[in-house]
Amino acid sequence: MTQETAILSAKPDMGVEAPPVRKVFVKTYGCQMNVYDSERMTDALAKDGYVATDMVEDADLVLLNTCHIREKAAEKVYSALGRLRDLKSRKASEGKTVTIGVAGCVAQAEGDEILRRAPSVDLVIGPQTYHRLPQALKRVERGERVLETDYAVEDKFEHLPAPDKARTRSRGVTAFLTVQEGCDKFCTFCVVPYTRGSEVSRPVAQIVAEARKLVEAGVREITLLGQNVNAWHGTGPDGDKWGLGELLHHLAGIEGLARLRYTTSHPRDMDDGLIAAHRDLGQLMPYLHLPIQSGSDRILKAMNRRHTAAEYIALIARIKAARPDLALSGDFIVGFPGETDEDFEDTLKLVETVGYAQAFSFKYSTRPGTPGADLEDQVPEEVKANRLERLQALLLSQQNAFARACIGKTIDLLLEKPGRMPGQLIGRSPWLQSVNVDAMSSQIGDIISVRITGAGPNSLFAEVVS
């Protein structure tokens, strides 16, 4: 996923000298938390006079906010940096300066290597130090090549700027809000504990303050983010220890906040309070992303997931008993070292048993520095490709079946943005599907009642229920 994040500058007060206008281009790869981080970085930069451009050729500052989860992620970064090196050289011949920065998880994992391999890079900054970005850029202006990857996570949450109302309005009626970061699970395939650090929960007061500002700016739906978001814990205003369920109850009391979601969850952190929130809160949407990765207990143990397939299935049954209309999403990895045909068949059986409205599946690829990188008995690439094709066919059939089952249902639809056709808007269903409906642009942000009339490969179609 790539997202180019825009910044709007505030008009300076009369009589106050405005800072020089500089343009920034931000390219965001990967997860929703990277999207959130890019928005917070742009908020910080706007105060220093940076304005947005969606044309990299016009930028004075280019930031790549990188992801280390997918295969060959680092090499994709170096490829992009090669193109930026050429841009920087061409601009220099015209007497212009372009600053190049690398942020995100690749920056955290390979900061020194980036500076060594890519001399055109002026700044490398890790996920926990974005609040230091303006100061780091001043160091670059003084001629330094800056590496900012040492951190205390609490500093990030304390110092990140609050969302700006004008920029939030420009981003839409839905928003992400980070409440938890890092991971203590140490799954053997995953780099997150090494790039995002240990699990840290953001304080309640900060979360609530940011949520209120988002709602004041017109946001109707907030998705709480965390690498293991349901591991969030904190102390509530009542002095009691809270889990994510209690936090969701508290946020549901914010006037004007119509919908809540959260992602990504770990099965071991799905406690009774959170399940009760799905039962009791109308604002909490009936959609849950709960990865398992494999249906084989032997592979789950090798992955260090610390739960079995049967425990996962039993957990799903408890959640669905609390919220019968819940739709499930998941993550799957095929071809983990040592995975046999029998192990893979166990994964297919689990998918058949659970039933997913949506899921993401990938071939295993090694991540340097993770325990999985040192495992023997790697699965041949052609075997991984064949297994992935079979799994994705099954998951796609379930996704299509879920979409077809929605036809005829009357649902509440949050209208988000213009559609492709004149007089058409795209909305978001409770189950996170895109829905096309005839409506006026003035209705964006409204929640209306619609009847689902059709299902396409990537979206639903609906008519307004008067």
Coordinates of C-alpha atoms in Angstrom, one line a residue:
M1 CA 0.0 0.0 0.0
T2 CA 1.2 3.5 -0.9
Q3 CA -0.3 6.7 0.4
E4 CA 0.8 10.2 -0.4
T5 CA 0.0 12.3 2.6
A6 CA -0.8 16.0 2.1
I7 CA -0.1 18.9 4.4
L8 CA -2.1 22.1 4.6
S9 CA -0.4 25.2 5.9
A10 CA -2.0 27.7 8.3
K11 CA -2.3 31.3 7.1
P12 CA 0.1 33.4 9.2
D13 CA -1.1 36.3 11.3
M14 CA -0.8 39.8 9.9
G15 CA 2.4 41.5 11.0
V16 CA 4.2 38.2 11.7
E17 CA 6.8 37.1 9.2
A18 CA 5.8 33.8 7.7
P19 CA 8.4 31.0 7.5
P20 CA 9.7 30.2 4.1
V21 CA 7.4 28.0 2.1
R22 CA 8.9 24.5 1.5
K23 CA 7.2 21.6 -0.1
V24 CA 7.2 18.0 1.2
F25 CA 6.3 14.7 -0.5
V26 CA 5.6 11.8 1.9
K27 CA 5.3 8.3 0.5
T28 CA 3.8 5.8 3.0
Y29 CA 4.3 2.0 2.7
G30 CA 2.7 -0.7 4.8
C31 CA 0.3 -0.8 7.7
Q32 CA -2.3 1.6 9.0
M33 CA 0.1 2.6 11.8
N34 CA 2.5 3.9 9.2
V35 CA -0.4 6.0 7.7
Y36 CA -1.1 7.4 11.2
D37 CA 2.6 8.1 11.7
S38 CA 2.9 9.9 8.4
E39 CA -0.1 12.1 9.3
R40 CA 1.5 13.0 12.6
M41 CA 4.8 13.8 10.9
T42 CA 3.1 16.1 8.4
D43 CA 1.3 17.8 11.3
A44 CA 4.7 18.5 12.9
L45 CA 6.2 19.7 9.6
A46 CA 3.3 22.1 8.9
K47 CA 4.3 24.2 11.9
D48 CA 7.7 24.7 10.2
G49 CA 6.1 26.1 7.1
Y50 CA 6.1 22.9 4.9
V51 CA 3.2 22.5 2.5
A52 CA 2.2 19.5 0.5
T53 CA 2.9 18.4 -3.0
D54 CA 1.8 15.3 -4.7
M55 CA 4.6 15.8 -7.3
V56 CA 7.9 14.5 -6.0
E57 CA 9.7 16.7 -8.6
D58 CA 8.4 19.8 -6.8
A59 CA 9.5 18.7 -3.3
D60 CA 12.2 20.3 -1.1
L61 CA 11.8 17.3 1.2
V62 CA 11.0 13.7 0.3
L63 CA 10.2 11.3 3.1
L64 CA 9.8 7.5 2.6
N65 CA 7.9 6.0 5.5
T66 CA 8.9 2.4 5.1
C67 CA 7.6 -1.1 6.1
H68 CA 9.7 -4.1 6.9
I69 CA 7.0 -6.8 6.9
R70 CA 6.8 -7.8 3.3
E71 CA 9.4 -9.7 1.2
K72 CA 12.3 -7.7 -0.1
A73 CA 11.0 -4.5 1.6
A74 CA 14.5 -3.1 2.1
E75 CA 15.5 -3.6 -1.5
K76 CA 12.3 -1.8 -2.6
V77 CA 13.5 1.2 -0.5
Y78 CA 16.9 1.2 -2.1
S79 CA 15.4 1.1 -5.5
A80 CA 13.2 4.1 -4.7
L81 CA 16.3 5.8 -3.2
G82 CA 18.2 5.3 -6.5
R83 CA 15.5 7.2 -8.3
L84 CA 15.6 10.0 -5.7
R85 CA 19.4 10.1 -6.0
D86 CA 18.9 11.0 -9.7
L87 CA 16.3 13.6 -8.8
K88 CA 18.6 15.1 -6.2
S89 CA 21.5 15.3 -8.7
R90 CA 19.3 16.9 -11.3
K91 CA 18.0 19.5 -8.9
A92 CA 21.5 20.3 -7.7
S93 CA 22.5 21.1 -11.3
E94 CA 19.7 23.6 -11.3
G95 CA 21.0 25.1 -8.0
K96 CA 18.2 23.6 -5.9
T97 CA 18.4 21.4 -2.8
V98 CA 16.3 18.3 -2.1
T99 CA 16.5 16.7 1.3
I100 CA 15.9 12.9 1.4
G101 CA 14.7 11.1 4.5
V102 CA 13.9 7.5 5.3
A103 CA 11.5 6.8 8.1
G104 CA 9.6 3.7 9.4
C105 CA 10.6 0.2 10.2
V106 CA 13.3 -0.3 7.5
A107 CA 14.9 2.9 8.9
Q108 CA 14.8 1.4 12.4
A109 CA 16.2 -1.9 11.4
E110 CA 18.8 -0.8 8.8
G111 CA 19.6 2.8 9.6
D112 CA 23.4 2.6 9.5
E113 CA 23.2 0.4 6.3
I114 CA 21.0 3.0 4.6
L115 CA 23.4 5.8 5.3
R116 CA 26.3 3.6 4.0
R117 CA 24.6 2.3 0.9
A118 CA 22.7 5.5 -0.1
P119 CA 24.9 8.6 0.2
S120 CA 22.1 10.7 -1.1
V121 CA 20.1 10.1 2.1
D122 CA 20.3 13.0 4.5
L123 CA 18.1 11.7 7.4
V124 CA 17.1 8.3 8.8
I125 CA 14.5 8.4 11.5
G126 CA 12.8 5.5 13.3
P127 CA 9.2 5.1 14.2
Q128 CA 9.5 6.3 17.8
T129 CA 11.3 9.6 17.1
Y130 CA 9.0 11.4 14.7
H131 CA 8.4 14.1 17.2
R132 CA 12.1 15.0 16.7
L133 CA 11.8 15.4 12.9
P134 CA 11.8 19.2 12.8
Q135 CA 14.9 19.3 15.0
A136 CA 16.6 16.6 12.9
L137 CA 15.9 18.6 9.7
K138 CA 17.6 21.7 11.3
R139 CA 20.7 19.5 11.9
V140 CA 20.5 18.5 8.2
E141 CA 20.5 22.1 7.2
R142 CA 23.7 22.6 9.2
G143 CA 25.3 19.9 7.0
E144 CA 24.9 16.8 9.2
R145 CA 23.7 13.4 8.0
V146 CA 21.3 12.4 10.8
L147 CA 20.5 9.0 12.3
E148 CA 17.6 9.2 14.8
T149 CA 16.7 5.7 15.9
D150 CA 17.4 5.7 19.7
Y151 CA 14.2 6.3 21.7
A152 CA 12.0 6.1 24.7
V153 CA 8.6 5.2 23.4
E154 CA 6.8 7.3 26.0
D155 CA 8.4 10.4 24.4
K156 CA 6.7 9.7 21.1
F157 CA 3.3 9.6 22.6
E158 CA 4.0 12.6 24.8
H159 CA 5.3 14.9 22.1
L160 CA 3.5 14.0 18.9
P161 CA 1.4 17.0 17.8
A162 CA -2.4 16.7 18.1
P163 CA -4.3 16.4 14.8
D164 CA -5.0 19.7 13.1
K165 CA -8.6 20.4 12.5
A166 CA -8.2 21.7 9.0
R167 CA -6.0 18.8 7.9
T168 CA -8.2 16.3 9.6
R169 CA -11.2 17.6 7.7
S170 CA -9.3 17.2 4.4
R171 CA -8.5 13.6 5.3
G172 CA -12.1 12.5 5.6
V173 CA -14.7 11.3 8.1
T174 CA -12.7 8.2 9.3
A175 CA -9.4 8.3 11.2
F176 CA -6.8 6.2 12.8
L177 CA -5.7 6.7 16.4
T178 CA -2.7 4.8 17.8
V179 CA -3.2 3.5 21.4
Q180 CA -0.6 0.8 21.6
E181 CA 2.8 0.2 20.0
G182 CA 5.4 -2.6 19.9
C183 CA 5.1 -6.3 20.6
D184 CA 6.3 -8.7 23.2
K185 CA 5.1 -11.9 21.5
F186 CA 8.3 -12.6 19.4
C187 CA 6.7 -14.7 16.8
T188 CA 9.6 -16.3 15.0
F189 CA 8.6 -14.9 11.5
C190 CA 8.2 -11.3 12.6
V191 CA 10.4 -8.2 12.8
V192 CA 8.0 -6.0 14.7
P193 CA 9.6 -6.5 18.2
Y194 CA 12.9 -5.5 16.7
T195 CA 11.7 -2.4 14.8
R196 CA 8.8 -1.1 17.0
G197 CA 10.2 -2.2 20.4
S198 CA 8.4 -3.7 23.3
E199 CA 4.7 -3.3 24.0
V200 CA 3.8 0.2 25.3
S201 CA 0.3 1.5 26.0
R202 CA -0.6 5.1 25.4
P203 CA -2.2 6.9 28.5
V204 CA -6.0 7.2 28.6
A205 CA -5.9 11.0 28.8
Q206 CA -3.9 11.3 25.6
I207 CA -6.1 8.9 23.7
V208 CA -9.3 10.6 24.8
A209 CA -8.0 14.1 24.0
E210 CA -7.0 13.1 20.5
A211 CA -10.3 11.3 19.9
R212 CA -12.2 14.4 20.9
K213 CA -10.1 16.6 18.6
L214 CA -10.8 14.2 15.7
V215 CA -14.5 14.2 16.4
E216 CA -14.5 18.0 16.6
A217 CA -13.0 18.1 13.2
G218 CA -15.8 16.0 11.7
V219 CA -14.5 12.4 12.1
R220 CA -17.4 9.9 12.6
E221 CA -15.4 6.7 12.8
I222 CA -12.1 6.0 14.7
T223 CA -10.0 2.9 14.3
L224 CA -7.7 2.3 17.3
L225 CA -4.3 1.0 16.2
G226 CA -1.6 -1.1 17.7
Q227 CA 0.7 -4.0 16.7
N228 CA -1.2 -5.9 19.5
V229 CA -3.9 -3.4 20.1
N230 CA -5.9 -5.7 22.4
A231 CA -2.9 -5.9 24.7
W232 CA -3.5 -2.2 25.6
H233 CA -3.9 -1.5 29.3
G234 CA -4.0 1.6 31.4
T235 CA -5.4 3.4 34.4
G236 CA -8.8 5.0 33.9
P237 CA -10.0 8.3 35.4
D238 CA -11.6 6.2 38.1
G239 CA -8.2 4.9 39.2
D240 CA -9.1 1.3 38.1
K241 CA -6.9 -0.8 35.7
W242 CA -8.5 -0.8 32.3
G243 CA -8.2 -3.1 29.3
L244 CA -9.2 -2.3 25.7
G245 CA -12.8 -3.2 26.5
E246 CA -13.0 -0.5 29.2
L247 CA -11.3 2.0 26.9
L248 CA -13.8 1.4 24.1
H249 CA -16.7 1.9 26.6
H250 CA -15.2 5.2 27.6
L251 CA -14.6 6.4 24.0
A252 CA -18.2 5.4 23.0
G253 CA -19.4 8.1 25.3
I254 CA -17.8 10.9 23.2
E255 CA -20.7 12.8 21.6
G256 CA -20.6 12.7 17.8
L257 CA -18.4 9.6 17.6
A258 CA -20.6 7.1 15.8
R259 CA -18.3 4.2 15.2
L260 CA -15.3 2.4 16.7
R261 CA -13.0 -0.3 15.4
Y262 CA -9.6 -1.6 16.4
T263 CA -6.7 -3.5 14.8
T264 CA -4.6 -5.6 14.9
S265 CA -5.3 -8.2 17.6
H266 CA -3.6 -11.3 19.0
P267 CA -5.7 -14.2 20.1
R268 CA -3.9 -14.5 23.5
D269 CA -5.0 -10.9 24.4
M270 CA -8.7 -11.3 23.6
D271 CA -10.1 -11.1 27.2
D272 CA -13.6 -11.2 28.7
G273 CA -13.9 -7.4 28.9
L274 CA -13.2 -7.0 25.2
I275 CA -15.6 -9.7 24.2
A276 CA -18.3 -8.0 26.4
A277 CA -17.6 -4.7 24.6
H278 CA -18.5 -6.4 21.3
R279 CA -21.8 -7.6 23.0
D280 CA -22.7 -4.3 24.6
L281 CA -21.5 -1.4 22.4
G282 CA -23.5 -0.5 19.4
Q283 CA -20.7 1.9 18.3
L284 CA -18.2 -1.0 18.1
M285 CA -18.5 -2.4 14.6
P286 CA -19.1 -6.1 14.1
Y287 CA -15.8 -6.7 12.3
L288 CA -12.7 -8.3 13.9
H289 CA -9.2 -8.8 12.4
L290 CA -7.8 -11.7 14.4
P291 CA -4.8 -13.4 12.7
I292 CA -3.8 -17.0 13.4
Q293 CA -1.2 -17.5 10.6
S294 CA -1.6 -21.4 10.4
G295 CA -4.1 -24.1 11.2
S296 CA -1.4 -26.6 12.2
D297 CA -0.5 -26.9 15.9
R298 CA 3.0 -28.0 15.0
I299 CA 3.6 -24.9 12.8
L300 CA 1.9 -22.6 15.4
K301 CA 4.4 -23.9 18.0
A302 CA 7.3 -23.3 15.6
M303 CA 6.0 -19.8 15.0
N304 CA 5.9 -19.2 18.8
R305 CA 2.2 -18.2 18.6
R306 CA 1.5 -19.9 22.0
H307 CA -2.0 -21.1 21.2
T308 CA -3.5 -24.0 19.3
A309 CA -5.9 -24.1 16.4
A310 CA -8.6 -25.6 18.7
E311 CA -8.1 -22.7 21.2
Y312 CA -8.5 -20.2 18.4
I313 CA -11.7 -21.8 17.1
A314 CA -13.1 -21.9 20.6
L315 CA -12.3 -18.2 21.1
I316 CA -14.1 -17.4 17.8
A317 CA -17.1 -19.3 19.0
R318 CA -17.2 -17.2 22.3
I319 CA -16.9 -13.9 20.4
K320 CA -19.6 -14.9 17.9
A321 CA -21.9 -15.9 20.8
A322 CA -21.5 -12.4 22.1
R323 CA -21.9 -10.7 18.7
P324 CA -23.6 -13.1 16.2
D325 CA -23.3 -10.7 13.3
L326 CA -19.5 -10.5 13.6
A327 CA -17.5 -10.8 10.5
L328 CA -13.9 -12.2 10.7
S329 CA -10.7 -11.2 9.0
G330 CA -7.4 -13.0 9.4
D331 CA -3.8 -13.4 8.3
F332 CA -2.1 -16.6 7.0
I333 CA 1.4 -17.5 6.1
V334 CA 2.1 -20.5 3.9
G335 CA 5.4 -22.3 3.5
F336 CA 6.8 -21.6 7.0
P337 CA 10.0 -23.7 7.4
G338 CA 9.1 -27.3 7.9
E339 CA 5.5 -27.0 6.8
T340 CA 4.3 -30.3 5.3
D341 CA 1.4 -31.0 3.1
E342 CA -0.5 -32.3 6.2
D343 CA 0.2 -29.0 8.0
F344 CA -1.1 -27.0 5.0
E345 CA -4.2 -29.2 4.9
D346 CA -4.8 -28.3 8.6
T347 CA -4.8 -24.6 7.6
L348 CA -7.4 -25.2 4.9
K349 CA -9.6 -27.1 7.4
L350 CA -9.4 -24.3 9.9
V351 CA -10.4 -21.8 7.2
E352 CA -13.4 -24.0 6.3
T353 CA -14.3 -24.3 9.9
V354 CA -14.1 -20.6 10.9
G355 CA -15.3 -18.9 7.7
Y356 CA -13.7 -15.5 6.9
A357 CA -15.3 -12.4 5.3
Q358 CA -11.9 -11.2 4.4
A359 CA -8.3 -12.4 4.9
F360 CA -4.7 -11.7 3.9
S361 CA -2.3 -14.5 2.9
F362 CA 1.3 -14.5 2.1
K363 CA 4.2 -16.8 1.3
Y364 CA 6.8 -17.1 4.1
S365 CA 9.9 -15.1 3.5
T366 CA 12.8 -14.8 5.8
R367 CA 13.4 -11.6 7.8
P368 CA 17.1 -11.1 8.9
G369 CA 17.4 -11.0 12.6
T370 CA 14.4 -13.1 13.3
P371 CA 14.6 -16.7 14.7
G372 CA 12.8 -18.0 11.6
A373 CA 15.7 -16.9 9.4
D374 CA 17.9 -19.5 11.0
L375 CA 15.5 -22.4 10.6
E376 CA 16.3 -25.3 8.4
D377 CA 13.9 -27.2 6.1
Q378 CA 12.9 -24.2 4.1
V379 CA 9.9 -24.9 1.8
P380 CA 10.7 -24.8 -1.9
E381 CA 9.4 -21.7 -3.7
E382 CA 7.2 -23.6 -6.1
V383 CA 5.5 -25.4 -3.2
K384 CA 4.8 -22.2 -1.4
A385 CA 3.3 -20.7 -4.6
N386 CA 1.0 -23.6 -5.1
R387 CA -0.2 -23.6 -1.5
L388 CA -0.8 -19.8 -1.6
E389 CA -2.9 -20.2 -4.8
R390 CA -5.0 -22.9 -3.2
L391 CA -5.5 -20.9 0.0
Q392 CA -6.3 -17.7 -1.7
A393 CA -8.9 -19.4 -3.9
L394 CA -10.6 -20.7 -0.8
L395 CA -10.5 -17.4 1.0
L396 CA -11.8 -15.5 -2.1
S397 CA -14.7 -17.9 -2.3
Q398 CA -15.6 -17.2 1.3
Q399 CA -15.2 -13.5 0.8
N400 CA -17.6 -13.6 -2.2
A401 CA -20.0 -15.8 -0.3
F402 CA -20.1 -13.3 2.5
A403 CA -20.7 -10.4 0.1
R404 CA -23.5 -12.3 -1.7
A405 CA -25.1 -13.0 1.7
C406 CA -25.4 -9.3 2.3
I407 CA -27.7 -8.8 -0.7
G408 CA -31.2 -7.9 0.6
K409 CA -30.0 -6.7 4.0
T410 CA -30.7 -3.2 5.3
I411 CA -27.7 -1.7 6.9
D412 CA -26.4 1.6 8.3
L413 CA -23.9 3.1 5.9
L414 CA -21.3 5.8 6.7
L415 CA -20.9 7.9 3.6
E416 CA -17.3 8.7 3.1
K417 CA -16.3 10.0 -0.4
P418 CA -17.5 10.6 -3.9
G419 CA -17.8 7.6 -6.2
R420 CA -16.7 7.1 -9.7
M421 CA -20.1 8.1 -11.2
P422 CA -21.8 11.5 -10.9
G423 CA -24.3 11.5 -8.1
Q424 CA -22.7 8.5 -6.4
L425 CA -21.0 8.2 -3.0
I426 CA -19.0 5.4 -1.5
G427 CA -19.7 4.4 2.0
R428 CA -18.4 1.9 4.6
S429 CA -20.5 -0.9 5.8
P430 CA -20.3 -2.2 9.4
W431 CA -18.2 -5.0 8.0
L432 CA -15.7 -2.7 6.4
Q433 CA -16.9 -3.2 2.8
S434 CA -17.1 -0.4 0.3
V435 CA -20.7 0.3 -0.8
N436 CA -21.8 2.3 -3.8
V437 CA -25.0 4.3 -3.4
D438 CA -26.7 7.3 -5.1
A439 CA -26.4 10.2 -2.7
M440 CA -25.5 13.9 -2.6
S441 CA -21.9 15.1 -1.8
S442 CA -23.4 17.2 1.0
Q443 CA -24.3 13.9 2.8
I444 CA -20.6 12.8 3.2
G445 CA -20.3 12.1 6.9
D446 CA -23.9 11.1 7.3
I447 CA -25.0 7.6 8.3
I448 CA -28.0 6.5 6.3
S449 CA -30.1 3.4 5.9
V450 CA -29.6 1.4 2.7
R451 CA -30.6 -1.9 1.2
I452 CA -27.8 -4.0 -0.4
T453 CA -28.8 -4.8 -4.0
G454 CA -25.7 -6.3 -5.5
A455 CA -22.2 -7.5 -4.9
G456 CA -19.2 -6.9 -7.2
P457 CA -15.7 -8.3 -6.9
N458 CA -14.5 -5.4 -4.7
S459 CA -17.6 -3.6 -3.4
L460 CA -21.3 -3.7 -2.8
F461 CA -24.2 -1.8 -4.4
A462 CA -27.1 -0.3 -2.5
E463 CA -30.2 1.8 -2.6
V464 CA -31.4 4.3 0.0
V465 CA -34.2 3.2 2.2
S466 CA -36.5 6.1 2.7

